[in-house]
PDB file of C-alpha atoms in Angstrom:
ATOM      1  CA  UNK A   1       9.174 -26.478 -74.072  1.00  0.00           C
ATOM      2  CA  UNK A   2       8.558 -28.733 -70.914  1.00  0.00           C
ATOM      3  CA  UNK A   3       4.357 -29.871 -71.075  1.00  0.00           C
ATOM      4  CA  UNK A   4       3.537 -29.957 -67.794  1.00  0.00           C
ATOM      5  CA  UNK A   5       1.417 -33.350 -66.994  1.00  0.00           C
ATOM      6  CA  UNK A   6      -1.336 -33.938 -64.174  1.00  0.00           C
ATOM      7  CA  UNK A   7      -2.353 -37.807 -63.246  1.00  0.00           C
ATOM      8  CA  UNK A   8      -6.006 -39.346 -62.036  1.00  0.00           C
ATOM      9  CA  UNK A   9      -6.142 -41.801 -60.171  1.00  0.00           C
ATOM     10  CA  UNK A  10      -7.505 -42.625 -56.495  1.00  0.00           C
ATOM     11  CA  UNK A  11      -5.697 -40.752 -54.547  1.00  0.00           C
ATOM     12  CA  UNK A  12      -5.394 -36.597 -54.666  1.00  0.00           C
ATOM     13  CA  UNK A  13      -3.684 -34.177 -52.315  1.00  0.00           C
ATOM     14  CA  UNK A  14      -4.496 -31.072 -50.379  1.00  0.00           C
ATOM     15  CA  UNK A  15      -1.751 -28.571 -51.477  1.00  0.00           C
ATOM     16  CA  UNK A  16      -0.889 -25.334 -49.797  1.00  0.00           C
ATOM     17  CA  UNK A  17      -0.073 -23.307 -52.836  1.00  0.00           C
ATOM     18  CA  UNK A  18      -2.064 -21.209 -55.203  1.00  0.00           C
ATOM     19  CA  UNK A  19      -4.578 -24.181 -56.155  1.00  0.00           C
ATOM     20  CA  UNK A  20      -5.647 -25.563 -52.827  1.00  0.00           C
ATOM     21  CA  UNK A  21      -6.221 -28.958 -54.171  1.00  0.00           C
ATOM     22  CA  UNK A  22      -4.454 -30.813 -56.823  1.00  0.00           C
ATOM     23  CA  UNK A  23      -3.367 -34.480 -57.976  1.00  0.00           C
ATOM     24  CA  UNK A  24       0.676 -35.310 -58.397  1.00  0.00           C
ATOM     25  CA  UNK A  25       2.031 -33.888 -61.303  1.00  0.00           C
ATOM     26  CA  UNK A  26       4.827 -31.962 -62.996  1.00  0.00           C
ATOM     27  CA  UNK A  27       7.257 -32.031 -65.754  1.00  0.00           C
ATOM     28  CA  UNK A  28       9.273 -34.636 -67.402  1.00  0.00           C
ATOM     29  CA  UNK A  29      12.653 -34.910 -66.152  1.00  0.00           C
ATOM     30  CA  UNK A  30      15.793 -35.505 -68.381  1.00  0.00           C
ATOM     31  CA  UNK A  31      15.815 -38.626 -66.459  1.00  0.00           C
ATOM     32  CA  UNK A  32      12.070 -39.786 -67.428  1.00  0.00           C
ATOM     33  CA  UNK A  33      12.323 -41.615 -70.509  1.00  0.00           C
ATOM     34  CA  UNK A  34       8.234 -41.615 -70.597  1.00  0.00           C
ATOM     35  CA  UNK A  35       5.390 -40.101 -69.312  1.00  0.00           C
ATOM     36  CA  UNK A  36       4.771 -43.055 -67.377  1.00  0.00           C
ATOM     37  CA  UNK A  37       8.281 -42.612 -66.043  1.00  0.00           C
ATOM     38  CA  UNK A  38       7.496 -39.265 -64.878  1.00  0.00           C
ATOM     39  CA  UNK A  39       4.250 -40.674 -63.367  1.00  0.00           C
ATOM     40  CA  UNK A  40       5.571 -43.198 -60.774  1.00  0.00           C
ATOM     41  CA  UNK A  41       8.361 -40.821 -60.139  1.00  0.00           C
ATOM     42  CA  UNK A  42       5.863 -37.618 -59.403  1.00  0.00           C
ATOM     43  CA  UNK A  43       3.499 -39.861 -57.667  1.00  0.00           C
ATOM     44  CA  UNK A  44       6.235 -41.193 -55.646  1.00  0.00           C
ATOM     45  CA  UNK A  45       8.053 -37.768 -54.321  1.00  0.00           C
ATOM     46  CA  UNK A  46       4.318 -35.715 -54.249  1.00  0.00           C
ATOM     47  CA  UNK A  47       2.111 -38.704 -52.602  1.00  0.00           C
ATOM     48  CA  UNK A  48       4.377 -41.422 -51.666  1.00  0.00           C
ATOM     49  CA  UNK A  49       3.109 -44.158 -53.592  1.00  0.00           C
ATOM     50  CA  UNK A  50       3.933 -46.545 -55.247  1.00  0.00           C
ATOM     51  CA  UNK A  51       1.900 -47.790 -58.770  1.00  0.00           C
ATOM     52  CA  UNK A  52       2.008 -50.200 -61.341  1.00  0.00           C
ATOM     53  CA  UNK A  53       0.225 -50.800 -64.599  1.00  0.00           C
ATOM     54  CA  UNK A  54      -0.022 -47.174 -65.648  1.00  0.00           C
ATOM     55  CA  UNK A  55      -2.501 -46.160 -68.606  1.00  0.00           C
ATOM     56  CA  UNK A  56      -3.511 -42.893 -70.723  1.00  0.00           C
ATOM     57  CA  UNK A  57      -6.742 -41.780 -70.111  1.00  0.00           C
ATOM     58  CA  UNK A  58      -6.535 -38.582 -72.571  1.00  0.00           C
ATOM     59  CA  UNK A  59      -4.781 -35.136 -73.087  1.00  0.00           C
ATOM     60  CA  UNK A  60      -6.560 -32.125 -71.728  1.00  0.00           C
ATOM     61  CA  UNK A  61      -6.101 -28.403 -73.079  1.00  0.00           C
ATOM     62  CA  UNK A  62      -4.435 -25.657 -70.599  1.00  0.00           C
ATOM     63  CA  UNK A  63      -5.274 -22.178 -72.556  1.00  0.00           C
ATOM     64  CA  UNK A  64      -3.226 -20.513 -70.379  1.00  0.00           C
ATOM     65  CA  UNK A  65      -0.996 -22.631 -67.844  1.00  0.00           C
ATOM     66  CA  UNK A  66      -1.699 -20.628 -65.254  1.00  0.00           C
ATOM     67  CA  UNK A  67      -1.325 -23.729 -63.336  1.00  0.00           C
ATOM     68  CA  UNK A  68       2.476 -24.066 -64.112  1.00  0.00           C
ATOM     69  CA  UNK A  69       3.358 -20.759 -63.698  1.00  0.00           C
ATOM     70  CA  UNK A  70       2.023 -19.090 -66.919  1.00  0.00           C
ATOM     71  CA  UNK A  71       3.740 -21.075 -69.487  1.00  0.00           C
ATOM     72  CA  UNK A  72       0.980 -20.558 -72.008  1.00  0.00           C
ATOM     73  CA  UNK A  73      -1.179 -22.861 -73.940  1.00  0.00           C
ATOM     74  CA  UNK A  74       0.096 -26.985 -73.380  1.00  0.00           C
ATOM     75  CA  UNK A  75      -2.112 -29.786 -72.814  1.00  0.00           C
ATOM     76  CA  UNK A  76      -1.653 -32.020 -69.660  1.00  0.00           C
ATOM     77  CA  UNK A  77      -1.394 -35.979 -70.027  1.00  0.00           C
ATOM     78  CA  UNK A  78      -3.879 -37.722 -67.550  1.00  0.00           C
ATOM     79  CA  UNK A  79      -2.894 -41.305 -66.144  1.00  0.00           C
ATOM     80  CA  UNK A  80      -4.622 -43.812 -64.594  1.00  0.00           C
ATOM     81  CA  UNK A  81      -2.616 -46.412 -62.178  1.00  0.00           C
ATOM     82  CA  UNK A  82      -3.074 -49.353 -59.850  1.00  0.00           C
ATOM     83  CA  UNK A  83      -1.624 -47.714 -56.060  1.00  0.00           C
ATOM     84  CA  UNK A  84      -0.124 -50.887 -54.536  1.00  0.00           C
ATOM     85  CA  UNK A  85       1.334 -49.595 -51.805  1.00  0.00           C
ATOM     86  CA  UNK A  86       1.094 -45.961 -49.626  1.00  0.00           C
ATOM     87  CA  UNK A  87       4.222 -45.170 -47.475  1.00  0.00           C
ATOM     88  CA  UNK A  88       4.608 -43.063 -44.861  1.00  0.00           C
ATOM     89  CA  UNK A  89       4.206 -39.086 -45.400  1.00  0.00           C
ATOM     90  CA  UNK A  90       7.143 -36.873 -46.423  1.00  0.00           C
ATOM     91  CA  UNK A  91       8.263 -33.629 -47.114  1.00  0.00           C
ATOM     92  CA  UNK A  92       7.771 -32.655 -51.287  1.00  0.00           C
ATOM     93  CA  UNK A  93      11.388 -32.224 -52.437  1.00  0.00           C
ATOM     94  CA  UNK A  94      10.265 -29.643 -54.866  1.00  0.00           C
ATOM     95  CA  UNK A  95       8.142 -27.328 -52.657  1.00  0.00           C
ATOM     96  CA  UNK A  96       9.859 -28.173 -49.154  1.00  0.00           C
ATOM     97  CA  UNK A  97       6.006 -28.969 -48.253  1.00  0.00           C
ATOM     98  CA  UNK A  98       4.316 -32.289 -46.547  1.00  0.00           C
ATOM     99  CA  UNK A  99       0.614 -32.915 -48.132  1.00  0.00           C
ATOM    100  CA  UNK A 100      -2.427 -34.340 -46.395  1.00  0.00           C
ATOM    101  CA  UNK A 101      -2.919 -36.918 -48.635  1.00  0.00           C
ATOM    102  CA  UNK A 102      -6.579 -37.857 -49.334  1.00  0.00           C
ATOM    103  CA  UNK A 103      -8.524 -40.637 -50.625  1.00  0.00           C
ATOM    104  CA  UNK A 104     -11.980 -39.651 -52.974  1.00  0.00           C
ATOM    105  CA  UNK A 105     -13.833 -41.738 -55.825  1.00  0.00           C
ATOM    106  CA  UNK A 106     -12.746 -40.614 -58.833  1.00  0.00           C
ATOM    107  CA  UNK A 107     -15.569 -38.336 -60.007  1.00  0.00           C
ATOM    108  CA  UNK A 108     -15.092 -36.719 -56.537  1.00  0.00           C
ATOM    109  CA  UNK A 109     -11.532 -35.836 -57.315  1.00  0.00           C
ATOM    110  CA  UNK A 110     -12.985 -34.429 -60.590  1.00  0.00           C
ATOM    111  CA  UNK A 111     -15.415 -32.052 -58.835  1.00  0.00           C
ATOM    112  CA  UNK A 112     -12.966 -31.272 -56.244  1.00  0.00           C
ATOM    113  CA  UNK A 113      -9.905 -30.872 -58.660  1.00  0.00           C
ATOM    114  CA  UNK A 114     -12.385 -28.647 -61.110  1.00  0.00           C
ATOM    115  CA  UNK A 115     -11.550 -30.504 -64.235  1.00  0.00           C
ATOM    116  CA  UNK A 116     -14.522 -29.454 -65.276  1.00  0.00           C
ATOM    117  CA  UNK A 117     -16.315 -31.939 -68.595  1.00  0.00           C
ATOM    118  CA  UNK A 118     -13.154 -33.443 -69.640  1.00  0.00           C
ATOM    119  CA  UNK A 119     -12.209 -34.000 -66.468  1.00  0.00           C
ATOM    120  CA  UNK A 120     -15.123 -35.766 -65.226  1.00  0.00           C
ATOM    121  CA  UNK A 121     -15.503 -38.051 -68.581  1.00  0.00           C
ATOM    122  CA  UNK A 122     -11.593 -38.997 -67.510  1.00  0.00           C
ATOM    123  CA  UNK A 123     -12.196 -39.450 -63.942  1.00  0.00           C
ATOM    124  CA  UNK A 124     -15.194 -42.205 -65.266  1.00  0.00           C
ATOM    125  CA  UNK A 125     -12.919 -43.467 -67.635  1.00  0.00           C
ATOM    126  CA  UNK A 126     -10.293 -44.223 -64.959  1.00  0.00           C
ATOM    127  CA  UNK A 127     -13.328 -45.933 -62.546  1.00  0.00           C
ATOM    128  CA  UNK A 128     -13.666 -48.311 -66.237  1.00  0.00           C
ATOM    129  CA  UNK A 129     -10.147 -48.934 -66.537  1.00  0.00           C
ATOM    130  CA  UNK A 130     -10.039 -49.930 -62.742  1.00  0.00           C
ATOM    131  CA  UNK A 131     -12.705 -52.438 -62.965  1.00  0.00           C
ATOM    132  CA  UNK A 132     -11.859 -54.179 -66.192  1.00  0.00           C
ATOM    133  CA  UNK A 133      -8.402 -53.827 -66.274  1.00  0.00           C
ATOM    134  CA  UNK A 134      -7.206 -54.771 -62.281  1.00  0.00           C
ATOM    135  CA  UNK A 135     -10.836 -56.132 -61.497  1.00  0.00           C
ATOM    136  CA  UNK A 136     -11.486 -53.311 -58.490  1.00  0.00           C
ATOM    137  CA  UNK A 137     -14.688 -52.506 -57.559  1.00  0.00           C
ATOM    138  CA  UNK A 138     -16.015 -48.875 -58.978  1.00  0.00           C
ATOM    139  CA  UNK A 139     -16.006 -46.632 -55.937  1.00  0.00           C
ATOM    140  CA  UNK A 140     -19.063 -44.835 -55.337  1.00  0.00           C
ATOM    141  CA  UNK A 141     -19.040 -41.210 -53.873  1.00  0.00           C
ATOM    142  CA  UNK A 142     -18.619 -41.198 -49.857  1.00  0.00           C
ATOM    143  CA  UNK A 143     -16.636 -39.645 -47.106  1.00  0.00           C
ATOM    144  CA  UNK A 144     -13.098 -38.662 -48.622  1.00  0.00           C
ATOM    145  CA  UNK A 145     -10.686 -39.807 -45.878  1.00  0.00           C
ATOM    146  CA  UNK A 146      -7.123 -38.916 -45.111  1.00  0.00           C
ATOM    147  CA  UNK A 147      -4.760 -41.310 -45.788  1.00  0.00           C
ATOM    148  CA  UNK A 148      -2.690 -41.601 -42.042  1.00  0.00           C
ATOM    149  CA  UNK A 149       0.514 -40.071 -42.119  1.00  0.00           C
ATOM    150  CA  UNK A 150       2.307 -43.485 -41.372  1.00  0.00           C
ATOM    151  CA  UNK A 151       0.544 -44.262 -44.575  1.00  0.00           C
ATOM    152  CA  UNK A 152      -1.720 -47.656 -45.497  1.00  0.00           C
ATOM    153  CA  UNK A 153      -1.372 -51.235 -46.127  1.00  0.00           C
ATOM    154  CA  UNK A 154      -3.833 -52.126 -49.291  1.00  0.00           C
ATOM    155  CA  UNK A 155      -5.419 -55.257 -49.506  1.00  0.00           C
TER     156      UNK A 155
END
């Protein structure tokens, strides 16, 4: 069985489905030799951006997997990633949907998200990782913007 996988990092989307806001995820692919694989690929179709220097923040328990249609209990993989570049909006392949695409601190996208505890202690963890790993500053709750659907050059 597939484990369905859900990433944390900077950047979350507003989704028109049954969960009106969620982060890039999915499955792994045949063609995604690695979680990581699956990562920049999800990230890449969902969000349109591009990341490098991926790392595991932690597993977190589905009890039901309502989320992914019901497949029963799984856990979901959360990754952390440096975004190092944010192209232009596009149409999901896999829903036939655009997204706003939105821009929150981390323990925003938590709350948002409803990750609940584990969620929250990841979304901190990926604030850590961003400071001592790529030397960003830790981004402090504020206005979440909308990323401009021509998309954003990053300093």
């Amino acid at each position: 069985m597939e484990r369905p996988l859900t990433r944390g990092f900077r950047g979350f989307q507003l989704q028109f489905a049954t969960n009106p806001l969620a982060s890039p995820g999915g499955t792994m692919e045949t063609t995604d030799p690695t979680p990581e694989d699956t990562l920049h690929r999800e990230a890449a179709e969902e969000a349109q951006l591009t990341l490098i220097d991926p790392v595991r923040l932690g597993w977190v328990l589905d009890k039901t997997g309502e989320v992914y249609g019901g497949v029963g209990p799984n856990a979901r993989l959360r990754l952390a990633a440096r975004v190092t570049a944010i192209g232009p909006a596009a149409v999901d392949p896999a829903t036939g949907h655009p997204f706003a695409r939105l821009l929150a601190a981390p323990a925003q996208a938590a709350a948002l998200l409803g990750w609940g505890p584990p969620g929250a202690r990841q979304a901190q963890l990926a604030a850590e990782t961003a400071r001592q790993r790529w030397g960003l500053p830790t981004a402090r709750a504020a206005a979440i913007d909308e990323i401009p659907s021509q998309g954003m050059r990053l300093s």
